[in-house]
Amino acid sequence: MFAEQKDIVNWEQLLDHLAERDFAVVDSAFEAILLESLKDRLDQLWQEDELEKAGIGTLGQYQIQEGIRGDYIQWLESGKHPAEEAFIQLMEEWRLLFNRGLFLNLESAEFHFAIYPEGSFYKRHLDQFKERNNRIITFILYLNPNWKAGDGGELRIYKGEEHLDIEPIYGRIVVFKSAALEHEVLPTQVKRRSLTGWFLYRPEGLSFLG
């Protein structure tokens, strides 16, 4: 079913934007059957109460802080579900393309489904831990087929004192340098679906993104 899944991405533009602006936005990059299957998988997990309340921090400092972060997540695992497996395989291709195009040393990637219930948010933060700084590129795929202006849940990214709000439109992908951009999820008025993850660095050599 998913064996021939492809992405439709202007890679030259994506890499240029990521290198020069620290982020890139790509719409309609994945085939409809994969998007629909990922959305259905996430809805199934939600209905079966398989998602867990997300926390902040890592190692011994991990804690649930609803005043900071309100989403529920489940990590993707290879071999667990056909849609998850197809996505993971596609992201492996992206990892190799990032390595070649940006002279990176990305070794692996990790991804989780996320649902923000109505009224939830994620306060301004950076996608790096003090104890571990191996997140290099953040990846977000939105799975909200009926999102419209006024529904909230926009991704707000910061560059100094300026900010940009990105709408969580169905099929939209946002990638950015994990250590460069503080960001937040604005309060959502409806259930907000996404698939989020990070391309990870192995600690050797130099990288183009720094």
Coordinates of N, CA and C in Angstrom, one line a residue:
M1 N 0.8 -1.2 0.0 CA 0.0 0.0 0.0 C 0.9 1.3 0.0
F2 N 1.9 1.2 0.8 CA 2.8 2.4 0.9 C 4.1 2.2 0.3
A3 N 4.3 1.2 -0.4 CA 5.7 0.8 -0.9 C 6.3 1.9 -1.8
E4 N 5.4 2.6 -2.6 CA 5.9 3.6 -3.6 C 5.7 5.0 -3.1
Q5 N 5.6 5.2 -1.8 CA 5.3 6.6 -1.4 C 6.5 7.5 -1.7
K6 N 6.2 8.7 -2.2 CA 7.2 9.6 -2.6 C 6.8 11.0 -2.0
D7 N 7.7 11.9 -1.9 CA 7.4 13.2 -1.5 C 7.6 14.1 -2.7
I8 N 7.0 15.3 -2.7 CA 7.0 16.3 -3.7 C 7.6 17.5 -3.1
V9 N 8.9 17.7 -3.2 CA 9.6 18.8 -2.5 C 10.6 19.4 -3.4
N10 N 10.6 20.8 -3.4 CA 11.6 21.5 -4.1 C 12.8 21.6 -3.1
W11 N 13.7 20.6 -3.2 CA 14.7 20.4 -2.2 C 15.7 21.6 -2.2
E12 N 16.0 22.1 -3.4 CA 16.9 23.2 -3.5 C 16.4 24.4 -2.7
Q13 N 15.1 24.7 -2.9 CA 14.5 25.8 -2.1 C 14.4 25.6 -0.6
L14 N 14.0 24.3 -0.3 CA 13.9 24.0 1.1 C 15.3 24.2 1.8
L15 N 16.3 23.6 1.2 CA 17.7 23.7 1.8 C 18.2 25.1 1.9
D16 N 17.9 25.9 0.9 CA 18.3 27.3 0.9 C 17.6 28.1 2.0
H17 N 16.3 27.9 2.1 CA 15.6 28.6 3.2 C 16.0 28.1 4.6
L18 N 16.3 26.9 4.7 CA 16.8 26.4 6.0 C 18.1 26.9 6.4
A19 N 19.0 27.0 5.4 CA 20.4 27.5 5.7 C 20.4 29.0 5.9
E20 N 19.5 29.7 5.1 CA 19.6 31.2 5.1 C 18.6 31.8 6.2
R21 N 17.4 31.2 6.4 CA 16.4 31.8 7.2 C 16.2 31.0 8.5
D22 N 16.8 29.9 8.6 CA 16.7 29.0 9.8 C 15.5 28.1 9.8
F23 N 14.5 28.4 8.8 CA 13.3 27.5 8.7 C 12.8 27.5 7.3
A24 N 12.0 26.5 7.0 CA 11.3 26.4 5.7 C 9.9 25.8 5.9
V25 N 9.0 26.2 5.0 CA 7.6 25.7 5.1 C 7.3 25.1 3.7
V26 N 6.8 23.9 3.7 CA 6.5 23.2 2.5 C 5.1 22.7 2.6
D27 N 4.3 23.0 1.6 CA 2.9 22.5 1.5 C 2.7 21.4 0.5
S28 N 1.8 20.5 0.8 CA 1.4 19.4 -0.1 C 2.6 18.6 -0.6
A29 N 3.5 18.2 0.4 CA 4.7 17.5 0.0 C 4.5 16.0 0.0
F30 N 3.5 15.5 0.8 CA 3.3 14.0 0.8 C 2.0 13.6 0.1
E31 N 2.0 12.4 -0.4 CA 0.9 11.9 -1.1 C -0.3 11.8 -0.2
A32 N -1.5 12.0 -0.8 CA -2.8 12.1 0.0 C -3.0 10.8 0.8
I33 N -2.7 9.6 0.2 CA -2.9 8.4 0.9 C -2.1 8.2 2.2
L34 N -0.9 8.7 2.2 CA -0.1 8.7 3.4 C -0.6 9.7 4.4
L35 N -0.9 10.9 4.0 CA -1.5 11.9 4.9 C -2.7 11.3 5.6
E36 N -3.6 10.8 4.8 CA -4.9 10.3 5.4 C -4.7 9.1 6.3
S37 N -3.7 8.3 6.0 CA -3.4 7.1 6.8 C -2.8 7.5 8.1
L38 N -1.9 8.5 8.1 CA -1.3 9.0 9.3 C -2.4 9.7 10.2
K39 N -3.2 10.5 9.6 CA -4.3 11.1 10.4 C -5.2 10.1 11.0
D40 N -5.6 9.1 10.2 CA -6.5 8.0 10.8 C -5.8 7.3 11.9
R41 N -4.5 7.0 11.7 CA -3.8 6.3 12.8 C -3.7 7.2 14.1
L42 N -3.5 8.5 13.9 CA -3.5 9.3 15.1 C -4.9 9.4 15.8
D43 N -5.9 9.5 15.0 CA -7.3 9.5 15.5 C -7.6 8.2 16.2
Q44 N -7.1 7.1 15.7 CA -7.3 5.8 16.3 C -6.7 5.7 17.7
L45 N -5.4 6.2 17.7 CA -4.7 6.2 19.0 C -5.4 7.0 20.0
W46 N -5.9 8.2 19.6 CA -6.6 9.1 20.5 C -7.9 8.4 21.0
Q47 N -8.6 7.8 20.1 CA -9.9 7.2 20.5 C -9.7 6.0 21.5
E48 N -8.5 5.3 21.3 CA -8.2 4.2 22.1 C -7.4 4.6 23.4
D49 N -7.3 5.9 23.6 CA -6.6 6.4 24.8 C -5.2 5.9 24.9
E50 N -4.5 5.9 23.8 CA -3.1 5.4 23.7 C -2.1 6.5 23.8
L51 N -2.5 7.8 23.7 CA -1.6 8.9 23.8 C -1.4 9.3 25.3
E52 N -0.2 9.7 25.6 CA 0.2 10.1 27.0 C 0.4 11.5 27.1
K53 N 0.1 12.1 28.3 CA 0.3 13.5 28.5 C 1.8 13.8 28.4
A54 N 2.1 14.8 27.6 CA 3.5 15.2 27.3 C 4.1 16.0 28.5
G55 N 5.4 15.9 28.7 CA 6.0 16.7 29.7 C 7.1 17.5 29.2
I56 N 7.9 18.1 30.0 CA 9.1 18.9 29.6 C 10.3 18.4 30.4
G57 N 11.5 18.7 29.8 CA 12.7 18.3 30.4 C 13.1 16.9 30.0
T58 N 14.2 16.4 30.5 CA 14.7 15.0 30.1 C 15.4 14.4 31.3
L59 N 15.7 13.2 31.2 CA 16.4 12.4 32.2 C 15.6 12.6 33.6
G60 N 16.3 12.9 34.6 CA 15.7 13.0 35.9 C 14.9 14.3 36.1
Q61 N 14.9 15.2 35.1 CA 14.2 16.5 35.3 C 12.8 16.5 34.5
Y62 N 12.4 15.3 34.0 CA 11.2 15.3 33.2 C 10.0 15.4 34.1
Q63 N 9.0 16.3 33.7 CA 7.9 16.6 34.6 C 6.7 17.1 33.7
I64 N 5.5 16.8 34.2 CA 4.3 17.3 33.5 C 4.0 18.7 34.0
Q65 N 3.9 19.7 33.1 CA 3.6 21.1 33.5 C 2.5 21.6 32.5
E66 N 1.2 21.4 32.9 CA 0.1 21.8 32.1 C 0.1 23.3 31.8
G67 N 0.7 24.1 32.7 CA 0.8 25.5 32.4 C 1.8 25.9 31.4
I68 N 2.6 24.9 30.9 CA 3.6 25.2 29.9 C 3.2 24.4 28.6
R69 N 2.8 23.1 28.8 CA 2.6 22.3 27.6 C 1.4 21.4 27.8
G70 N 0.5 21.4 26.8 CA -0.8 20.7 27.0 C -1.1 19.6 26.1
D71 N -0.1 19.1 25.3 CA -0.4 18.1 24.3 C -0.3 16.7 24.8
Y72 N -0.8 15.7 24.0 CA -0.7 14.3 24.3 C 0.1 13.7 23.1
I73 N 0.9 12.7 23.4 CA 1.8 12.2 22.4 C 1.9 10.7 22.4
Q74 N 2.4 10.1 21.3 CA 2.9 8.7 21.3 C 4.0 8.7 20.2
W75 N 5.1 8.1 20.6 CA 6.3 8.0 19.7 C 6.0 6.9 18.7
L76 N 6.5 7.2 17.5 CA 6.4 6.2 16.4 C 7.5 5.2 16.5
E77 N 7.1 3.9 16.1 CA 8.0 2.8 16.2 C 8.0 2.1 14.9
S78 N 9.2 1.7 14.4 CA 9.3 0.9 13.2 C 8.6 -0.4 13.3
G79 N 7.8 -0.8 12.3 CA 7.2 -2.1 12.3 C 5.9 -2.1 13.1
K80 N 5.4 -1.0 13.7 CA 4.2 -1.1 14.5 C 3.0 -0.9 13.7
H81 N 3.0 -0.1 12.6 CA 1.8 0.2 11.8 C 2.3 0.6 10.4
P82 N 1.6 0.1 9.3 CA 2.0 0.4 8.0 C 2.3 1.9 7.7
A83 N 1.4 2.8 8.2 CA 1.5 4.2 7.9 C 2.8 4.8 8.7
E84 N 3.0 4.3 9.9 CA 4.1 4.8 10.6 C 5.4 4.3 9.9
E85 N 5.4 3.0 9.5 CA 6.6 2.5 8.8 C 6.9 3.2 7.5
A86 N 5.9 3.6 6.8 CA 6.1 4.3 5.5 C 6.6 5.7 5.8
F87 N 6.1 6.3 6.8 CA 6.6 7.7 7.2 C 8.1 7.6 7.7
I88 N 8.4 6.6 8.5 CA 9.8 6.5 9.0 C 10.7 6.2 7.8
Q89 N 10.4 5.4 6.9 CA 11.2 5.2 5.7 C 11.4 6.4 4.9
L90 N 10.4 7.2 4.7 CA 10.5 8.5 4.0 C 11.4 9.4 4.7
M91 N 11.3 9.5 6.0 CA 12.2 10.4 6.8 C 13.6 9.9 6.8
E92 N 13.9 8.6 6.6 CA 15.2 8.2 6.4 C 15.8 8.8 5.1
E93 N 15.0 8.9 4.1 CA 15.4 9.5 2.8 C 15.7 11.0 3.1
W94 N 14.9 11.7 3.8 CA 15.1 13.1 4.2 C 16.4 13.2 4.9
R95 N 16.7 12.3 5.9 CA 17.9 12.4 6.7 C 19.1 12.4 5.7
L96 N 19.1 11.5 4.8 CA 20.3 11.4 3.9 C 20.4 12.6 3.0
L97 N 19.2 13.2 2.6 CA 19.2 14.4 1.8 C 19.7 15.6 2.5
F98 N 19.3 15.7 3.8 CA 19.9 16.8 4.7 C 21.4 16.6 4.8
N99 N 21.8 15.4 5.0 CA 23.3 15.2 5.1 C 24.0 15.6 3.9
R100 N 23.5 15.3 2.7 CA 24.2 15.6 1.5 C 24.1 17.1 1.2
G101 N 22.9 17.6 1.4 CA 22.7 19.0 0.9 C 23.2 20.1 1.9
L102 N 23.4 19.7 3.2 CA 23.8 20.7 4.1 C 25.1 20.3 4.9
F103 N 25.7 19.2 4.4 CA 27.0 18.8 4.9 C 26.9 18.5 6.4
L104 N 25.8 17.8 6.8 CA 25.5 17.4 8.2 C 26.0 16.0 8.5
N105 N 25.9 15.7 9.7 CA 26.2 14.4 10.2 C 25.1 13.8 11.0
L106 N 23.9 13.9 10.4 CA 22.7 13.4 11.1 C 22.7 11.9 11.1
E107 N 22.6 11.3 12.3 CA 22.7 9.9 12.4 C 21.4 9.2 12.5
S108 N 20.4 9.8 13.0 CA 19.1 9.2 13.2 C 18.0 10.2 13.3
A109 N 16.8 9.8 13.6 CA 15.6 10.7 13.8 C 14.6 10.0 14.7
E110 N 13.8 10.8 15.4 CA 12.8 10.4 16.3 C 11.5 11.2 16.0
F111 N 10.3 10.6 16.1 CA 9.1 11.3 15.8 C 8.0 10.8 16.7
H112 N 7.1 11.7 17.0 CA 5.9 11.4 17.8 C 4.6 12.0 17.2
F113 N 3.5 11.3 17.3 CA 2.2 11.9 17.1 C 1.9 12.9 18.2
A114 N 1.1 13.9 17.9 CA 0.7 14.8 19.0 C -0.7 15.3 18.7
I115 N -1.5 15.4 19.8 CA -2.8 16.0 19.8 C -2.9 17.1 20.9
Y116 N -3.2 18.3 20.5 CA -3.5 19.4 21.4 C -5.0 19.5 21.6
P117 N -5.6 19.1 22.7 CA -7.0 19.3 22.9 C -7.4 20.8 22.9
E118 N -8.7 21.0 22.7 CA -9.2 22.4 22.7 C -8.7 23.1 24.0
G119 N -8.2 24.3 23.7 CA -7.8 25.2 24.8 C -6.3 25.0 25.2
S120 N -5.6 24.0 24.7 CA -4.2 23.7 25.1 C -3.2 24.5 24.2
F121 N -2.0 24.5 24.7 CA -0.9 25.3 24.1 C 0.4 24.7 24.5
Y122 N 1.5 25.4 24.0 CA 2.9 25.0 24.4 C 3.6 26.3 24.4
K123 N 4.0 26.8 25.6 CA 4.7 28.1 25.8 C 6.0 28.1 25.0
R124 N 6.5 29.3 24.9 CA 7.7 29.6 24.1 C 8.9 28.7 24.7
H125 N 9.6 28.1 23.8 CA 10.7 27.2 24.2 C 11.7 27.0 23.1
L126 N 12.8 26.3 23.4 CA 13.8 25.9 22.4 C 13.8 24.4 22.4
D127 N 14.0 23.8 21.2 CA 14.0 22.4 21.1 C 15.4 21.8 21.4
Q128 N 16.0 22.2 22.5 CA 17.3 21.6 23.0 C 17.2 21.5 24.5
F129 N 17.9 20.4 25.0 CA 18.0 20.2 26.4 C 19.4 20.7 26.8
K130 N 19.5 21.1 28.1 CA 20.8 21.5 28.6 C 21.7 20.3 28.7
E131 N 21.1 19.2 29.0 CA 22.0 18.0 29.2 C 22.3 17.3 27.9
R132 N 21.6 17.7 26.8 CA 21.8 17.0 25.5 C 21.4 17.9 24.4
N133 N 22.3 18.1 23.5 CA 22.1 19.1 22.4 C 22.2 18.5 21.0
N134 N 21.7 17.2 20.9 CA 21.8 16.5 19.6 C 20.7 16.7 18.7
R135 N 19.7 17.5 19.0 CA 18.6 17.8 18.1 C 19.1 18.9 17.1
I136 N 19.1 18.6 15.8 CA 19.6 19.6 14.8 C 18.5 20.2 14.0
I137 N 17.6 19.4 13.5 CA 16.5 19.9 12.6 C 15.2 19.4 13.2
T138 N 14.3 20.3 13.5 CA 13.0 20.0 13.9 C 12.1 19.8 12.7
F139 N 11.2 18.8 12.8 CA 10.3 18.5 11.7 C 8.8 18.5 12.3
I140 N 7.9 19.2 11.6 CA 6.5 19.2 12.0 C 5.6 18.9 10.7
L141 N 4.7 18.0 10.8 CA 3.7 17.7 9.8 C 2.4 17.9 10.4
Y142 N 1.5 18.8 9.8 CA 0.2 19.0 10.3 C -0.8 18.1 9.7
L143 N -1.8 17.6 10.5 CA -2.8 16.7 10.1 C -4.2 17.2 10.4
N144 N -4.5 18.4 10.1 CA -5.7 19.1 10.4 C -6.5 19.4 9.2
P145 N -7.3 18.4 8.6 CA -8.0 18.6 7.3 C -9.0 19.8 7.3
N146 N -9.6 20.1 8.4 CA -10.6 21.1 8.4 C -10.2 22.4 9.1
W147 N -8.9 22.6 9.2 CA -8.5 23.8 9.9 C -8.8 25.1 9.2
K148 N -9.3 26.1 9.9 CA -9.6 27.4 9.3 C -9.2 28.5 10.2
A149 N -9.0 29.7 9.6 CA -8.6 30.9 10.4 C -9.6 31.1 11.6
G150 N -9.0 31.3 12.7 CA -9.8 31.4 13.9 C -9.8 30.2 14.8
D151 N -9.3 29.1 14.2 CA -9.2 27.8 15.0 C -8.0 27.8 16.0
G152 N -7.1 28.7 15.8 CA -5.9 28.8 16.7 C -4.9 27.7 16.4
G153 N -4.0 27.5 17.4 CA -3.0 26.5 17.3 C -1.9 26.8 16.3
E154 N -1.7 28.0 15.9 CA -0.6 28.4 15.0 C 0.7 28.1 15.7
L155 N 1.7 27.8 14.9 CA 3.1 27.8 15.4 C 3.7 29.2 15.3
R156 N 4.1 29.7 16.4 CA 4.8 31.0 16.4 C 6.3 30.8 16.5
I157 N 7.0 31.3 15.5 CA 8.5 31.2 15.6 C 9.1 32.6 15.8
Y158 N 10.1 32.7 16.6 CA 10.7 33.9 17.0 C 12.1 34.1 16.4
K159 N 12.4 35.3 15.9 CA 13.7 35.7 15.5 C 14.0 37.0 16.2
G160 N 14.7 37.0 17.3 CA 14.9 38.1 18.1 C 13.6 38.6 18.7
E161 N 13.2 39.9 18.4 CA 12.0 40.5 18.9 C 10.9 40.3 17.9
E162 N 11.2 39.8 16.7 CA 10.1 39.6 15.7 C 9.6 38.1 15.8
H163 N 8.4 37.9 15.3 CA 7.8 36.6 15.2 C 7.0 36.4 14.0
L164 N 6.8 35.2 13.6 CA 6.0 34.8 12.5 C 5.0 33.7 12.9
D165 N 3.8 33.8 12.6 CA 2.8 32.8 12.9 C 2.5 31.9 11.7
I166 N 2.6 30.6 11.8 CA 2.4 29.6 10.7 C 1.2 28.8 11.0
E167 N 0.3 28.8 10.1 CA -1.0 28.1 10.3 C -0.8 26.6 10.1
P168 N -1.4 25.8 11.0 CA -1.3 24.3 11.0 C -2.2 23.6 10.0
I169 N -2.0 24.0 8.7 CA -2.8 23.5 7.6 C -2.5 22.1 7.3
Y170 N -3.5 21.3 6.9 CA -3.4 19.9 6.6 C -2.3 19.7 5.5
G171 N -1.4 18.8 5.8 CA -0.3 18.5 4.9 C 0.9 19.4 4.9
R172 N 0.8 20.5 5.6 CA 1.9 21.5 5.7 C 3.1 20.9 6.5
I173 N 4.3 21.1 6.1 CA 5.5 20.7 6.8 C 6.3 21.9 7.1
V174 N 6.8 22.0 8.4 CA 7.7 23.0 8.8 C 8.9 22.4 9.3
V175 N 10.1 22.8 8.8 CA 11.4 22.4 9.4 C 12.2 23.6 9.8
F176 N 12.9 23.5 10.9 CA 13.7 24.6 11.3 C 14.9 24.1 12.2
K177 N 15.9 24.9 12.3 CA 17.1 24.6 13.1 C 16.7 24.5 14.6
S178 N 16.8 23.4 15.2 CA 16.3 23.2 16.5 C 17.0 24.1 17.6
A179 N 18.2 24.4 17.4 CA 18.9 25.2 18.4 C 18.8 26.7 18.1
A180 N 18.2 27.1 17.0 CA 18.2 28.5 16.5 C 17.0 29.3 16.8
L181 N 15.8 28.6 16.8 CA 14.5 29.3 16.8 C 13.7 28.9 18.0
E182 N 13.5 29.9 18.9 CA 12.5 29.7 19.9 C 11.1 29.7 19.3
H183 N 10.1 29.0 19.8 CA 8.8 28.9 19.2 C 7.8 28.5 20.2
E184 N 6.5 28.6 19.9 CA 5.5 28.2 20.7 C 4.3 27.8 19.9
V185 N 3.4 27.0 20.5 CA 2.1 26.7 19.9 C 1.0 27.5 20.6
L186 N 0.4 28.4 19.8 CA -0.6 29.3 20.4 C -1.9 28.5 20.8
P187 N -2.6 29.0 21.7 CA -3.8 28.2 22.2 C -4.7 27.8 21.0
T188 N -5.2 26.6 21.0 CA -6.0 26.1 20.0 C -7.5 26.1 20.4
Q189 N -8.4 26.4 19.5 CA -9.8 26.4 19.8 C -10.4 25.1 19.4
V190 N -9.7 24.2 18.7 CA -10.2 22.9 18.2 C -9.1 21.9 18.4
K191 N -9.4 20.6 18.3 CA -8.4 19.6 18.5 C -7.4 19.7 17.3
R192 N -6.1 19.8 17.7 CA -5.0 20.0 16.8 C -4.1 18.8 16.6
R193 N -4.0 18.3 15.4 CA -3.2 17.1 15.2 C -1.8 17.5 14.5
S194 N -0.8 16.8 14.9 CA 0.5 17.0 14.2 C 1.4 15.7 14.4
L195 N 2.4 15.7 13.6 CA 3.4 14.7 13.8 C 4.8 15.4 13.8
T196 N 5.4 15.3 14.9 CA 6.6 16.1 15.2 C 7.8 15.2 15.5
G197 N 9.0 15.8 15.1 CA 10.2 15.0 15.4 C 11.5 15.8 15.2
W198 N 12.6 15.1 15.3 CA 13.9 15.7 15.2 C 14.9 14.8 14.5
F199 N 15.7 15.4 13.7 CA 16.8 14.7 13.1 C 18.0 15.0 14.0
L200 N 18.7 13.9 14.3 CA 19.7 13.9 15.4 C 21.1 13.8 14.9
Y201 N 22.0 14.5 15.6 CA 23.4 14.6 15.3 C 24.2 13.6 16.1
R202 N 25.2 13.1 15.4 CA 26.2 12.3 16.2 C 27.4 13.2 16.5
P203 N 27.9 13.2 17.6 CA 29.0 14.1 18.1 C 30.3 13.9 17.5
E204 N 30.4 14.2 16.1 CA 31.8 14.1 15.5 C 31.8 15.0 14.3
G205 N 32.9 15.6 14.0 CA 33.0 16.4 12.8 C 32.3 17.8 13.0
L206 N 32.2 18.5 11.9 CA 31.6 19.8 11.8 C 30.4 19.8 11.0
S207 N 29.5 20.7 11.1 CA 28.3 20.7 10.3 C 28.1 22.1 9.7
F208 N 27.3 22.2 8.6 CA 27.1 23.4 7.9 C 26.2 24.3 8.8
L209 N 25.2 23.7 9.5 CA 24.2 24.5 10.2 C 24.8 25.0 11.6
G210 N 25.9 24.4 12.0 CA 26.5 24.8 13.3 C 25.7 24.5 14.5

